[in-house]
Amino acid sequence: RNAALTAHAEAIMTNGRECFTKFCDYYNIGYPKDKLDNIVAAMAAYGRAEDMRDVSKIDVDGDSVLIGHYQPDLVTAEFSLRQAADTPVSESIRQTNIAENQLRQEERDRQLAHEMERSRGMTMS
């Protein structure tokens, strides 16, 4: 497990790698095998930017990769295969961490708004 990544990002990378390689092998879709780590790391960055927690669905159409997961509603992310292959793992991990920080901040903001709403309701009565 990569200490720099959350469990959700790790799940996207692990299951995304499996989904991607099986899909490409099954449909005889070529991809730069020496860049698979780059592709999978980018998958985590794009997935976490959409608050995706895992990958269970994939489609590859030309340069377009579409990943998805039901949690319970379908969450998707789409990215360029060529761009993902050309992005170093370290850059994708940096982007994933930015997305994680943004998700944490949004959750804190939601909690604060909820607490403010509750306390406002208490002072009104």
CSV table of N, CA and C in Angstrom, one decimal:
chain,number,residue,atom,x,y,z
A,1,ARG,N,0.9,-1.2,0.0
A,1,ARG,CA,0.0,0.0,0.0
A,1,ARG,C,0.9,1.2,0.0
A,2,ASN,N,0.5,2.2,-0.8
A,2,ASN,CA,1.3,3.4,-0.9
A,2,ASN,C,0.8,4.4,0.2
A,3,ALA,N,1.7,4.7,1.1
A,3,ALA,CA,1.4,5.5,2.2
A,3,ALA,C,0.9,6.9,1.9
A,4,ALA,N,1.2,7.4,0.6
A,4,ALA,CA,0.7,8.7,0.2
A,4,ALA,C,-0.7,8.7,-0.2
A,5,LEU,N,-1.4,7.5,-0.4
A,5,LEU,CA,-2.7,7.4,-0.9
A,5,LEU,C,-3.7,6.9,0.1
A,6,THR,N,-5.0,7.3,-0.1
A,6,THR,CA,-6.1,6.8,0.8
A,6,THR,C,-6.5,5.4,0.3
A,7,ALA,N,-7.3,4.8,1.1
A,7,ALA,CA,-7.8,3.5,0.8
A,7,ALA,C,-8.6,3.5,-0.5
A,8,HIS,N,-9.4,4.6,-0.7
A,8,HIS,CA,-10.2,4.7,-1.9
A,8,HIS,C,-9.3,4.8,-3.2
A,9,ALA,N,-8.3,5.6,-3.1
A,9,ALA,CA,-7.4,5.8,-4.2
A,9,ALA,C,-6.7,4.5,-4.5
A,10,GLU,N,-6.3,3.8,-3.5
A,10,GLU,CA,-5.6,2.5,-3.6
A,10,GLU,C,-6.6,1.5,-4.3
A,11,ALA,N,-7.9,1.5,-3.9
A,11,ALA,CA,-8.8,0.6,-4.5
A,11,ALA,C,-9.0,0.9,-6.0
A,12,ILE,N,-9.1,2.2,-6.3
A,12,ILE,CA,-9.2,2.6,-7.7
A,12,ILE,C,-8.0,2.0,-8.5
A,13,MET,N,-6.8,2.2,-8.0
A,13,MET,CA,-5.6,1.8,-8.7
A,13,MET,C,-5.5,0.2,-8.8
A,14,THR,N,-5.9,-0.5,-7.8
A,14,THR,CA,-5.8,-1.9,-7.8
A,14,THR,C,-6.8,-2.5,-8.7
A,15,ASN,N,-8.1,-2.2,-8.5
A,15,ASN,CA,-9.2,-2.7,-9.3
A,15,ASN,C,-9.2,-2.1,-10.7
A,16,GLY,N,-8.8,-0.8,-10.8
A,16,GLY,CA,-8.8,-0.2,-12.1
A,16,GLY,C,-7.8,-0.9,-13.0
A,17,ARG,N,-6.6,-1.2,-12.4
A,17,ARG,CA,-5.6,-1.9,-13.2
A,17,ARG,C,-6.2,-3.2,-13.8
A,18,GLU,N,-6.8,-4.0,-12.9
A,18,GLU,CA,-7.4,-5.3,-13.3
A,18,GLU,C,-8.5,-5.1,-14.4
A,19,CYS,N,-9.4,-4.1,-14.1
A,19,CYS,CA,-10.5,-3.9,-15.1
A,19,CYS,C,-9.9,-3.4,-16.4
A,20,PHE,N,-8.9,-2.5,-16.4
A,20,PHE,CA,-8.3,-2.0,-17.6
A,20,PHE,C,-7.6,-3.1,-18.4
A,21,THR,N,-6.8,-3.8,-17.8
A,21,THR,CA,-6.0,-4.8,-18.5
A,21,THR,C,-6.9,-6.0,-19.0
A,22,LYS,N,-7.9,-6.4,-18.2
A,22,LYS,CA,-8.8,-7.4,-18.7
A,22,LYS,C,-9.6,-6.9,-19.9
A,23,PHE,N,-10.1,-5.7,-19.8
A,23,PHE,CA,-10.9,-5.1,-20.9
A,23,PHE,C,-10.1,-5.0,-22.2
A,24,CYS,N,-8.9,-4.5,-22.0
A,24,CYS,CA,-8.0,-4.3,-23.2
A,24,CYS,C,-7.6,-5.6,-23.8
A,25,ASP,N,-7.3,-6.6,-23.0
A,25,ASP,CA,-7.0,-7.9,-23.5
A,25,ASP,C,-8.2,-8.6,-24.2
A,26,TYR,N,-9.3,-8.5,-23.5
A,26,TYR,CA,-10.5,-9.2,-24.1
A,26,TYR,C,-10.9,-8.6,-25.5
A,27,TYR,N,-10.8,-7.2,-25.6
A,27,TYR,CA,-11.2,-6.6,-26.8
A,27,TYR,C,-10.0,-6.3,-27.7
A,28,ASN,N,-8.9,-6.8,-27.4
A,28,ASN,CA,-7.7,-6.7,-28.2
A,28,ASN,C,-7.3,-5.2,-28.4
A,29,ILE,N,-7.4,-4.4,-27.4
A,29,ILE,CA,-7.1,-3.0,-27.5
A,29,ILE,C,-5.6,-2.8,-27.0
A,30,GLY,N,-4.9,-2.2,-27.9
A,30,GLY,CA,-3.5,-1.9,-27.6
A,30,GLY,C,-3.3,-0.7,-26.7
A,31,TYR,N,-2.3,-0.8,-25.8
A,31,TYR,CA,-2.0,0.3,-24.9
A,31,TYR,C,-0.5,0.2,-24.6
A,32,PRO,N,0.1,1.3,-24.2
A,32,PRO,CA,1.6,1.2,-23.9
A,32,PRO,C,1.8,0.5,-22.5
A,33,LYS,N,2.1,-0.8,-22.6
A,33,LYS,CA,2.2,-1.6,-21.4
A,33,LYS,C,3.3,-1.1,-20.4
A,34,ASP,N,4.3,-0.5,-21.0
A,34,ASP,CA,5.3,0.1,-20.1
A,34,ASP,C,4.9,1.4,-19.4
A,35,LYS,N,3.7,1.9,-19.8
A,35,LYS,CA,3.1,3.1,-19.1
A,35,LYS,C,1.9,2.7,-18.3
A,36,LEU,N,1.7,1.4,-18.0
A,36,LEU,CA,0.5,1.0,-17.2
A,36,LEU,C,0.4,1.7,-15.9
A,37,ASP,N,1.6,1.8,-15.2
A,37,ASP,CA,1.6,2.4,-13.8
A,37,ASP,C,1.1,3.9,-14.0
A,38,ASN,N,1.5,4.6,-15.0
A,38,ASN,CA,1.1,5.9,-15.2
A,38,ASN,C,-0.4,6.0,-15.4
A,39,ILE,N,-0.9,5.1,-16.3
A,39,ILE,CA,-2.4,5.1,-16.6
A,39,ILE,C,-3.2,4.8,-15.3
A,40,VAL,N,-2.8,3.9,-14.5
A,40,VAL,CA,-3.5,3.5,-13.3
A,40,VAL,C,-3.4,4.6,-12.3
A,41,ALA,N,-2.3,5.3,-12.1
A,41,ALA,CA,-2.2,6.4,-11.2
A,41,ALA,C,-3.1,7.6,-11.6
A,42,ALA,N,-3.1,7.8,-12.9
A,42,ALA,CA,-4.0,8.9,-13.4
A,42,ALA,C,-5.4,8.5,-13.2
A,43,MET,N,-5.8,7.2,-13.3
A,43,MET,CA,-7.1,6.8,-13.1
A,43,MET,C,-7.5,7.1,-11.6
A,44,ALA,N,-6.6,7.0,-10.7
A,44,ALA,CA,-6.9,7.4,-9.3
A,44,ALA,C,-7.2,8.8,-9.2
A,45,ALA,N,-6.4,9.6,-9.8
A,45,ALA,CA,-6.5,11.1,-9.8
A,45,ALA,C,-7.9,11.5,-10.3
A,46,TYR,N,-8.2,11.0,-11.5
A,46,TYR,CA,-9.5,11.4,-12.1
A,46,TYR,C,-10.7,10.8,-11.3
A,47,GLY,N,-10.6,9.6,-10.8
A,47,GLY,CA,-11.6,9.0,-10.0
A,47,GLY,C,-11.9,9.7,-8.7
A,48,ARG,N,-10.8,10.0,-8.0
A,48,ARG,CA,-11.0,10.7,-6.7
A,48,ARG,C,-11.5,12.1,-6.9
A,49,ALA,N,-11.2,12.8,-8.0
A,49,ALA,CA,-11.7,14.1,-8.3
A,49,ALA,C,-13.2,14.1,-8.3
A,50,GLU,N,-13.8,12.9,-8.7
A,50,GLU,CA,-15.2,12.8,-8.7
A,50,GLU,C,-15.8,12.1,-7.4
A,51,ASP,N,-14.9,11.9,-6.4
A,51,ASP,CA,-15.3,11.2,-5.2
A,51,ASP,C,-15.6,9.7,-5.4
A,52,MET,N,-15.0,9.2,-6.4
A,52,MET,CA,-15.2,7.7,-6.7
A,52,MET,C,-14.4,7.0,-5.7
A,53,ARG,N,-14.9,5.8,-5.2
A,53,ARG,CA,-14.3,5.1,-4.2
A,53,ARG,C,-13.7,3.8,-4.6
A,54,ASP,N,-13.9,3.4,-5.9
A,54,ASP,CA,-13.4,2.1,-6.4
A,54,ASP,C,-13.7,2.1,-7.9
A,55,VAL,N,-13.3,1.1,-8.6
A,55,VAL,CA,-13.6,1.0,-10.1
A,55,VAL,C,-14.2,-0.4,-10.3
A,56,SER,N,-15.4,-0.5,-10.9
A,56,SER,CA,-15.9,-1.8,-11.2
A,56,SER,C,-16.4,-1.8,-12.6
A,57,LYS,N,-16.4,-0.7,-13.3
A,57,LYS,CA,-16.8,-0.6,-14.7
A,57,LYS,C,-15.8,0.2,-15.5
A,58,ILE,N,-15.6,-0.2,-16.8
A,58,ILE,CA,-14.6,0.5,-17.6
A,58,ILE,C,-15.0,0.4,-19.0
A,59,ASP,N,-14.7,1.4,-19.8
A,59,ASP,CA,-14.9,1.3,-21.3
A,59,ASP,C,-13.7,2.1,-21.9
A,60,VAL,N,-13.1,1.5,-22.9
A,60,VAL,CA,-12.0,2.2,-23.6
A,60,VAL,C,-12.4,2.3,-25.0
A,61,ASP,N,-12.5,3.6,-25.5
A,61,ASP,CA,-12.9,3.8,-26.9
A,61,ASP,C,-11.9,4.8,-27.5
A,62,GLY,N,-11.0,4.2,-28.3
A,62,GLY,CA,-10.0,5.1,-28.9
A,62,GLY,C,-9.1,5.6,-27.8
A,63,ASP,N,-9.0,6.9,-27.7
A,63,ASP,CA,-8.2,7.6,-26.7
A,63,ASP,C,-9.0,7.8,-25.4
A,64,SER,N,-10.2,7.6,-25.4
A,64,SER,CA,-11.1,7.9,-24.2
A,64,SER,C,-11.3,6.7,-23.3
A,65,VAL,N,-11.0,6.9,-22.0
A,65,VAL,CA,-11.2,5.9,-21.0
A,65,VAL,C,-12.3,6.4,-20.1
A,66,LEU,N,-13.3,5.6,-19.9
A,66,LEU,CA,-14.4,5.9,-19.0
A,66,LEU,C,-14.4,4.9,-17.9
A,67,ILE,N,-14.3,5.3,-16.6
A,67,ILE,CA,-14.3,4.4,-15.5
A,67,ILE,C,-15.6,4.7,-14.6
A,68,GLY,N,-16.1,3.7,-13.9
A,68,GLY,CA,-17.3,3.9,-13.1
A,68,GLY,C,-17.4,3.0,-12.0
A,69,HIS,N,-18.2,3.4,-11.0
A,69,HIS,CA,-18.5,2.5,-9.8
A,69,HIS,C,-19.8,2.9,-9.2
A,70,TYR,N,-20.6,2.0,-8.8
A,70,TYR,CA,-21.9,2.2,-8.1
A,70,TYR,C,-21.6,2.3,-6.6
A,71,GLN,N,-22.0,3.5,-6.0
A,71,GLN,CA,-21.7,3.7,-4.6
A,71,GLN,C,-22.8,4.4,-3.8
A,72,PRO,N,-24.1,4.2,-3.8
A,72,PRO,CA,-24.8,3.3,-4.6
A,72,PRO,C,-25.1,3.8,-6.0
A,73,ASP,N,-25.1,5.2,-6.2
A,73,ASP,CA,-25.4,5.7,-7.5
A,73,ASP,C,-24.1,5.6,-8.4
A,74,LEU,N,-24.2,5.5,-9.7
A,74,LEU,CA,-23.1,5.4,-10.6
A,74,LEU,C,-22.3,6.7,-10.6
A,75,VAL,N,-21.0,6.6,-10.3
A,75,VAL,CA,-20.1,7.8,-10.3
A,75,VAL,C,-19.1,7.4,-11.5
A,76,THR,N,-18.8,8.4,-12.4
A,76,THR,CA,-18.0,8.1,-13.5
A,76,THR,C,-16.9,9.2,-13.6
A,77,ALA,N,-15.8,8.9,-14.3
A,77,ALA,CA,-14.8,9.8,-14.7
A,77,ALA,C,-14.3,9.4,-16.0
A,78,GLU,N,-13.9,10.4,-16.8
A,78,GLU,CA,-13.4,10.1,-18.2
A,78,GLU,C,-12.1,10.8,-18.4
A,79,PHE,N,-11.2,10.2,-19.1
A,79,PHE,CA,-9.9,10.8,-19.3
A,79,PHE,C,-9.2,10.3,-20.6
A,80,SER,N,-8.2,10.9,-21.0
A,80,SER,CA,-7.5,10.6,-22.2
A,80,SER,C,-6.4,9.5,-21.9
A,81,LEU,N,-6.5,8.4,-22.6
A,81,LEU,CA,-5.5,7.4,-22.4
A,81,LEU,C,-4.1,7.9,-22.7
A,82,ARG,N,-3.9,8.6,-23.8
A,82,ARG,CA,-2.6,9.1,-24.2
A,82,ARG,C,-2.1,10.1,-23.1
A,83,GLN,N,-2.9,11.0,-22.6
A,83,GLN,CA,-2.5,11.9,-21.6
A,83,GLN,C,-2.1,11.2,-20.3
A,84,ALA,N,-2.9,10.2,-19.9
A,84,ALA,CA,-2.7,9.4,-18.7
A,84,ALA,C,-1.3,8.7,-18.8
A,85,ALA,N,-1.1,8.1,-20.0
A,85,ALA,CA,0.2,7.4,-20.2
A,85,ALA,C,1.4,8.3,-20.1
A,86,ASP,N,1.2,9.5,-20.5
A,86,ASP,CA,2.3,10.5,-20.5
A,86,ASP,C,2.5,11.2,-19.2
A,87,THR,N,1.6,11.0,-18.3
A,87,THR,CA,1.7,11.7,-17.0
A,87,THR,C,2.4,10.8,-16.0
A,88,PRO,N,3.5,11.3,-15.4
A,88,PRO,CA,4.3,10.5,-14.5
A,88,PRO,C,3.5,10.2,-13.2
A,89,VAL,N,3.7,9.0,-12.7
A,89,VAL,CA,3.0,8.6,-11.5
A,89,VAL,C,3.0,9.6,-10.4
A,90,SER,N,4.2,10.3,-10.2
A,90,SER,CA,4.3,11.3,-9.1
A,90,SER,C,3.4,12.4,-9.3
A,91,GLU,N,3.2,12.9,-10.5
A,91,GLU,CA,2.2,14.0,-10.8
A,91,GLU,C,0.8,13.5,-10.5
A,92,SER,N,0.5,12.3,-10.9
A,92,SER,CA,-0.9,11.8,-10.7
A,92,SER,C,-1.2,11.7,-9.2
A,93,ILE,N,-0.2,11.2,-8.4
A,93,ILE,CA,-0.3,11.1,-7.0
A,93,ILE,C,-0.5,12.5,-6.4
A,94,ARG,N,0.2,13.5,-6.9
A,94,ARG,CA,0.1,14.8,-6.4
A,94,ARG,C,-1.4,15.3,-6.7
A,95,GLN,N,-1.9,15.1,-7.9
A,95,GLN,CA,-3.3,15.4,-8.3
A,95,GLN,C,-4.3,14.7,-7.4
A,96,THR,N,-4.0,13.4,-7.1
A,96,THR,CA,-4.9,12.6,-6.3
A,96,THR,C,-5.0,13.3,-4.9
A,97,ASN,N,-3.8,13.6,-4.3
A,97,ASN,CA,-3.8,14.2,-3.0
A,97,ASN,C,-4.5,15.6,-3.0
A,98,ILE,N,-4.4,16.4,-4.0
A,98,ILE,CA,-5.2,17.6,-4.1
A,98,ILE,C,-6.7,17.3,-4.1
A,99,ALA,N,-7.1,16.3,-4.9
A,99,ALA,CA,-8.5,15.9,-4.9
A,99,ALA,C,-9.0,15.5,-3.5
A,100,GLU,N,-8.1,14.7,-2.8
A,100,GLU,CA,-8.5,14.2,-1.5
A,100,GLU,C,-8.6,15.3,-0.5
A,101,ASN,N,-7.7,16.3,-0.6
A,101,ASN,CA,-7.8,17.5,0.3
A,101,ASN,C,-9.1,18.3,0.0
A,102,GLN,N,-9.4,18.4,-1.2
A,102,GLN,CA,-10.6,19.1,-1.6
A,102,GLN,C,-11.9,18.4,-1.1
A,103,LEU,N,-11.9,17.1,-1.2
A,103,LEU,CA,-13.0,16.3,-0.7
A,103,LEU,C,-13.1,16.4,0.8
A,104,ARG,N,-12.0,16.4,1.6
A,104,ARG,CA,-12.0,16.6,3.0
A,104,ARG,C,-12.5,18.0,3.4
A,105,GLN,N,-12.1,19.0,2.6
A,105,GLN,CA,-12.6,20.3,2.9
A,105,GLN,C,-14.1,20.5,2.7
A,106,GLU,N,-14.6,19.9,1.6
A,106,GLU,CA,-16.0,19.9,1.3
A,106,GLU,C,-16.8,19.2,2.4
A,107,GLU,N,-16.3,18.1,2.9
A,107,GLU,CA,-17.0,17.4,4.0
A,107,GLU,C,-17.0,18.3,5.3
A,108,ARG,N,-15.9,18.9,5.6
A,108,ARG,CA,-15.8,19.8,6.7
A,108,ARG,C,-16.8,21.0,6.6
A,109,ASP,N,-16.9,21.5,5.4
A,109,ASP,CA,-17.8,22.6,5.1
A,109,ASP,C,-19.3,22.1,5.3
A,110,ARG,N,-19.6,20.9,4.8
A,110,ARG,CA,-20.9,20.4,5.0
A,110,ARG,C,-21.3,20.2,6.4
A,111,GLN,N,-20.3,19.7,7.2
A,111,GLN,CA,-20.5,19.5,8.6
A,111,GLN,C,-20.7,20.8,9.4
A,112,LEU,N,-19.9,21.8,9.0
A,112,LEU,CA,-20.1,23.1,9.6
A,112,LEU,C,-21.4,23.7,9.3
A,113,ALA,N,-21.8,23.6,8.0
A,113,ALA,CA,-23.1,24.2,7.6
A,113,ALA,C,-24.3,23.5,8.4
A,114,HIS,N,-24.1,22.2,8.5
A,114,HIS,CA,-25.1,21.4,9.2
A,114,HIS,C,-25.2,21.8,10.7
A,115,GLU,N,-24.1,22.0,11.3
A,115,GLU,CA,-24.0,22.4,12.7
A,115,GLU,C,-24.6,23.8,12.9
A,116,MET,N,-24.3,24.7,12.0
A,116,MET,CA,-24.8,26.1,12.0
A,116,MET,C,-26.3,26.1,11.9
A,117,GLU,N,-26.8,25.3,11.0
A,117,GLU,CA,-28.2,25.1,10.7
A,117,GLU,C,-28.9,24.6,12.0
A,118,ARG,N,-28.3,23.6,12.7
A,118,ARG,CA,-28.9,23.1,13.9
A,118,ARG,C,-28.9,24.1,15.0
A,119,SER,N,-27.8,24.9,15.2
A,119,SER,CA,-27.7,25.8,16.2
A,119,SER,C,-28.7,27.0,16.0
A,120,ARG,N,-28.9,27.4,14.7
A,120,ARG,CA,-29.8,28.4,14.3
A,120,ARG,C,-31.2,28.0,14.7
A,121,GLY,N,-31.5,26.7,14.4
A,121,GLY,CA,-32.8,26.2,14.8
A,121,GLY,C,-33.1,26.3,16.3
A,122,MET,N,-32.0,26.1,17.1
A,122,MET,CA,-32.2,26.1,18.5
A,122,MET,C,-32.4,27.5,19.0
A,123,THR,N,-31.8,28.5,18.4
A,123,THR,CA,-31.9,29.8,18.9
A,123,THR,C,-33.2,30.5,18.5
A,124,MET,N,-33.8,29.9,17.4
A,124,MET,CA,-35.1,30.5,16.9
A,124,MET,C,-36.2,30.1,17.8
A,125,SER,N,-36.2,28.9,18.4
A,125,SER,CA,-37.3,28.4,19.2
A,125,SER,C,-37.4,28.9,20.6
